[in-house]
PDB file of C-alpha atoms in Angstrom:
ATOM      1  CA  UNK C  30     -10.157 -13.669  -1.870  1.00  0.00           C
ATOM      2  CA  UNK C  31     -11.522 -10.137  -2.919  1.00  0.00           C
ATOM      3  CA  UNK C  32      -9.835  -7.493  -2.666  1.00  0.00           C
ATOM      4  CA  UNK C  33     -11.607  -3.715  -2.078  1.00  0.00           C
ATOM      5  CA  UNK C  34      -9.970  -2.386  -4.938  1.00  0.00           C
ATOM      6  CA  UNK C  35     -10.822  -1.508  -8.533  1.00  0.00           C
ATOM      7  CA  UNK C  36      -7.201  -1.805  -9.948  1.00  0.00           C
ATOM      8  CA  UNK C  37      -4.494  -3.649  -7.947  1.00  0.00           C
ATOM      9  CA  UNK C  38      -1.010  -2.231  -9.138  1.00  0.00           C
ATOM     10  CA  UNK C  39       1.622  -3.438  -7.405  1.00  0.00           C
ATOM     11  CA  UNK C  40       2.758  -6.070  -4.508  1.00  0.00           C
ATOM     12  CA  UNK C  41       5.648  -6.060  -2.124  1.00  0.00           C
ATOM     13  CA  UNK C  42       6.012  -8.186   0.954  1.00  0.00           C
ATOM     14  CA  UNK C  43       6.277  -6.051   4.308  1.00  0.00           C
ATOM     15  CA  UNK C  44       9.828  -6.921   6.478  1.00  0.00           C
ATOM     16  CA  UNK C  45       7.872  -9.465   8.230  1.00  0.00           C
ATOM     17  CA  UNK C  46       6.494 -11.607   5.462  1.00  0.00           C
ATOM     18  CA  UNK C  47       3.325 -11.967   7.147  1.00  0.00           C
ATOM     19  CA  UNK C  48       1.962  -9.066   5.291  1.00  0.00           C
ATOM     20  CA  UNK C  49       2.012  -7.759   1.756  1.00  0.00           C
ATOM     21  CA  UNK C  50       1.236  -4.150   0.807  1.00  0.00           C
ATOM     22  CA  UNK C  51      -0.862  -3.768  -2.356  1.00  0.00           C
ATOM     23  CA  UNK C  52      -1.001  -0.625  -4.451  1.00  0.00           C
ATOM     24  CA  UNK C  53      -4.271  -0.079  -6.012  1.00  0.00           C
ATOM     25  CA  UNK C  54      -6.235   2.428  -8.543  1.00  0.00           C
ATOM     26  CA  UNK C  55      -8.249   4.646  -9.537  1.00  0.00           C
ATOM     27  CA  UNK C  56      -8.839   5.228  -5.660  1.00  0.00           C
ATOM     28  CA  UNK C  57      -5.033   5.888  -4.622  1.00  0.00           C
ATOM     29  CA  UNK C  58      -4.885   3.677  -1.731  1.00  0.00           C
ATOM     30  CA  UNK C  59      -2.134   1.207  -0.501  1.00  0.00           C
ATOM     31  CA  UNK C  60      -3.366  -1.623   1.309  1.00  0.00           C
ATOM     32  CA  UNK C  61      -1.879  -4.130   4.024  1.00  0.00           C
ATOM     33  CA  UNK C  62      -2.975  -7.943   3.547  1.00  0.00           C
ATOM     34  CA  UNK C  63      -2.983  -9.803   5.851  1.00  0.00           C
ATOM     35  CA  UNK C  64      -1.301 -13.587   4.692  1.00  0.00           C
ATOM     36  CA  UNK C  65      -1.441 -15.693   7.443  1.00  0.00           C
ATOM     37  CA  UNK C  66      -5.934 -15.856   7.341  1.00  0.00           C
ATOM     38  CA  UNK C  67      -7.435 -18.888   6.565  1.00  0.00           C
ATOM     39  CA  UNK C  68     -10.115 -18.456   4.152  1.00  0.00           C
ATOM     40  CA  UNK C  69     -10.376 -14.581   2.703  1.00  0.00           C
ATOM     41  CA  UNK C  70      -8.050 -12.338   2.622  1.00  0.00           C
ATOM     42  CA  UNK C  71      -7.942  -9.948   5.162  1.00  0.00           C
ATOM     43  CA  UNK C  72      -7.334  -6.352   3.756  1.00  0.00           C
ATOM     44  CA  UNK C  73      -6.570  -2.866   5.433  1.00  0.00           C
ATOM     45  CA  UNK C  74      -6.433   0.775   4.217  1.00  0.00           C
ATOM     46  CA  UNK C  75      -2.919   1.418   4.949  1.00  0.00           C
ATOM     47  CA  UNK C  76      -3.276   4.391   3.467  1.00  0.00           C
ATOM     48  CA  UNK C  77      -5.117   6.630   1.404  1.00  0.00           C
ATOM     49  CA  UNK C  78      -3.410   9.054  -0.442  1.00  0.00           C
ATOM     50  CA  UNK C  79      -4.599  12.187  -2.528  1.00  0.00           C
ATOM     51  CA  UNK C  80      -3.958  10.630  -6.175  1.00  0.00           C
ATOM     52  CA  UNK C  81      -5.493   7.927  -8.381  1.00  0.00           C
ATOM     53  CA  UNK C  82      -3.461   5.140  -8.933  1.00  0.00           C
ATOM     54  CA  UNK C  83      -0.403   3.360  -7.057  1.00  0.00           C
ATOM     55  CA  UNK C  84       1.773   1.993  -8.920  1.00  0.00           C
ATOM     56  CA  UNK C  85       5.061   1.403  -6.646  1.00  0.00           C
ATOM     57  CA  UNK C  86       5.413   0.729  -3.132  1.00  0.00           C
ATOM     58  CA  UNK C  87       8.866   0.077  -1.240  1.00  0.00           C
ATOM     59  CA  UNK C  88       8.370  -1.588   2.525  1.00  0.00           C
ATOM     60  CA  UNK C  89      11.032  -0.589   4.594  1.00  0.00           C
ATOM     61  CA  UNK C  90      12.612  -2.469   7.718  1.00  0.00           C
ATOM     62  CA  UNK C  91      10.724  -0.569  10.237  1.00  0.00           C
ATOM     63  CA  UNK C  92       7.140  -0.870   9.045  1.00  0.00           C
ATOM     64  CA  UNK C  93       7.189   2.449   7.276  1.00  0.00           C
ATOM     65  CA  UNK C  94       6.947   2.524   3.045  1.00  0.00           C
ATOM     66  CA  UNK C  95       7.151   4.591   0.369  1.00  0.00           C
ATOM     67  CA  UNK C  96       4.425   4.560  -2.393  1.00  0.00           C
ATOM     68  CA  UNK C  97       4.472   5.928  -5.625  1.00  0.00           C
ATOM     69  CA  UNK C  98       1.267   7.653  -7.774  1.00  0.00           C
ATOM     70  CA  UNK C  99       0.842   8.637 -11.092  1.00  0.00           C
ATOM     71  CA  UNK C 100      -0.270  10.889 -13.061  1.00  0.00           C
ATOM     72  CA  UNK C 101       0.413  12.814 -10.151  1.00  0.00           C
ATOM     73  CA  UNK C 102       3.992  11.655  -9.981  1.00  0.00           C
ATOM     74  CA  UNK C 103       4.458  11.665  -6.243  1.00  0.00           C
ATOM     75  CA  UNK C 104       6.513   9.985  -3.891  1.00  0.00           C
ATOM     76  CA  UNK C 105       5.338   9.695  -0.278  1.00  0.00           C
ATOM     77  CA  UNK C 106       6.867   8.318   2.919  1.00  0.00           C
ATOM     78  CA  UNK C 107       4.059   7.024   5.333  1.00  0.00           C
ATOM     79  CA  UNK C 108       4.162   6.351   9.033  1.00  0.00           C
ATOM     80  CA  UNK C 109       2.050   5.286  10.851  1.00  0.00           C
ATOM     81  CA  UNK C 110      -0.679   5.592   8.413  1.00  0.00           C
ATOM     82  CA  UNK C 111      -0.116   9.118   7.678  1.00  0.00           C
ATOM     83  CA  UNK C 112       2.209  10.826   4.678  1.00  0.00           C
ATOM     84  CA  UNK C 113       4.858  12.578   6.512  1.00  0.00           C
ATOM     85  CA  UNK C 114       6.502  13.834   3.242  1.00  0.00           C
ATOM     86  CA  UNK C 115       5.941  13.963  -0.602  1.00  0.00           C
ATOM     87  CA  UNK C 116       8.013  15.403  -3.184  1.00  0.00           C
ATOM     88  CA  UNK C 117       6.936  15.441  -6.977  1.00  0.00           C
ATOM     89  CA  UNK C 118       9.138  13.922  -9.699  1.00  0.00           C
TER      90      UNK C 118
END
Protein backbone atom coordinates (compact mmCIF):
# COMPACT_ATOMS: atom_id res chain seq x y z
CA UNK A 1 0.00 0.00 0.00
CA UNK A 2 1.00 3.80 0.12
CA UNK A 3 1.91 5.26 2.76
CA UNK A 4 1.32 9.38 3.38
CA UNK A 5 4.78 9.88 4.02
CA UNK A 6 7.82 11.25 2.21
CA UNK A 7 10.50 9.29 4.26
CA UNK A 8 9.46 6.26 6.37
CA UNK A 9 12.18 5.85 9.21
CA UNK A 10 11.47 3.42 11.44
CA UNK A 11 8.86 0.42 12.36
CA UNK A 12 7.88 -1.11 15.63
CA UNK A 13 4.89 -3.30 16.27
CA UNK A 14 2.35 -1.75 18.91
CA UNK A 15 1.67 -4.36 22.20
CA UNK A 16 -1.13 -5.70 20.27
CA UNK A 17 0.44 -6.75 17.02
CA UNK A 18 -2.41 -5.59 15.13
CA UNK A 19 -0.79 -2.31 14.61
CA UNK A 20 2.64 -1.01 13.72
CA UNK A 21 3.80 2.56 14.37
CA UNK A 22 5.87 4.09 11.55
CA UNK A 23 8.24 7.00 11.99
CA UNK A 24 8.43 9.16 9.03
CA UNK A 25 10.35 12.43 7.57
CA UNK A 26 10.82 15.40 6.61
CA UNK A 27 7.19 15.99 8.10
CA UNK A 28 7.90 14.65 11.80
CA UNK A 29 4.98 12.50 12.15
CA UNK A 30 4.55 8.94 13.67
CA UNK A 31 1.94 6.99 12.19
CA UNK A 32 -0.34 3.94 13.37
CA UNK A 33 -1.01 1.18 10.55
CA UNK A 34 -3.40 -0.55 10.68
CA UNK A 35 -2.34 -4.61 9.74
CA UNK A 36 -5.23 -6.52 9.85
CA UNK A 37 -6.97 -4.45 6.25
CA UNK A 38 -7.40 -6.31 3.35
CA UNK A 39 -6.23 -4.50 0.43
CA UNK A 40 -4.36 -0.92 1.39
CA UNK A 41 -2.97 -0.11 4.19
CA UNK A 42 -4.80 1.79 6.48
CA UNK A 43 -2.67 4.69 8.00
CA UNK A 44 -3.27 7.26 10.93
CA UNK A 45 -1.49 10.43 12.19
CA UNK A 46 -0.63 9.23 15.52
CA UNK A 47 1.07 12.07 15.98
CA UNK A 48 2.57 15.02 14.69
CA UNK A 49 5.34 16.39 16.33
CA UNK A 50 7.28 19.81 15.95
CA UNK A 51 10.55 18.33 14.15
CA UNK A 52 11.45 16.84 10.76
CA UNK A 53 12.28 13.45 10.80
CA UNK A 54 11.51 10.31 13.16
CA UNK A 55 13.83 8.15 13.41
CA UNK A 56 13.00 5.90 16.66
CA UNK A 57 9.86 4.96 18.15
CA UNK A 58 9.43 2.61 21.34
CA UNK A 59 5.56 1.20 21.82
CA UNK A 60 4.94 0.66 25.24
CA UNK A 61 2.44 -1.91 26.95
CA UNK A 62 -0.26 0.54 27.46
CA UNK A 63 -0.68 2.09 24.03
CA UNK A 64 1.51 5.05 24.83
CA UNK A 65 5.23 5.45 22.84
CA UNK A 66 8.07 7.29 22.80
CA UNK A 67 9.46 8.74 19.47
CA UNK A 68 12.62 10.08 18.74
CA UNK A 69 13.57 13.26 16.13
CA UNK A 70 16.55 14.50 14.81
CA UNK A 71 18.26 17.10 14.14
CA UNK A 72 16.25 18.29 16.82
CA UNK A 73 17.34 15.52 19.13
CA UNK A 74 14.16 15.11 21.11
CA UNK A 75 12.58 12.52 22.95
CA UNK A 76 8.81 12.65 23.47
CA UNK A 77 6.31 10.54 25.40
CA UNK A 78 2.79 10.67 23.68
CA UNK A 79 -0.62 9.84 25.05
CA UNK A 80 -3.28 9.85 23.71
CA UNK A 81 -2.13 11.58 20.68
CA UNK A 82 -0.64 14.41 22.43
CA UNK A 83 3.29 14.91 23.72
CA UNK A 84 3.00 15.05 27.37
CA UNK A 85 6.82 15.50 27.81
CA UNK A 86 10.08 16.09 25.77
CA UNK A 87 13.48 16.46 26.91
CA UNK A 88 16.47 17.22 24.45
CA UNK A 89 19.54 14.96 24.28
Amino acid sequence: GTLPAGLLWCLAPTADGRRWLVGTGPDGQVLRVHTEVRGDLEAEVAVDLDATHVFAVLPLADGDFLAGTSPQGTVSLVRGGRVVAAVAL
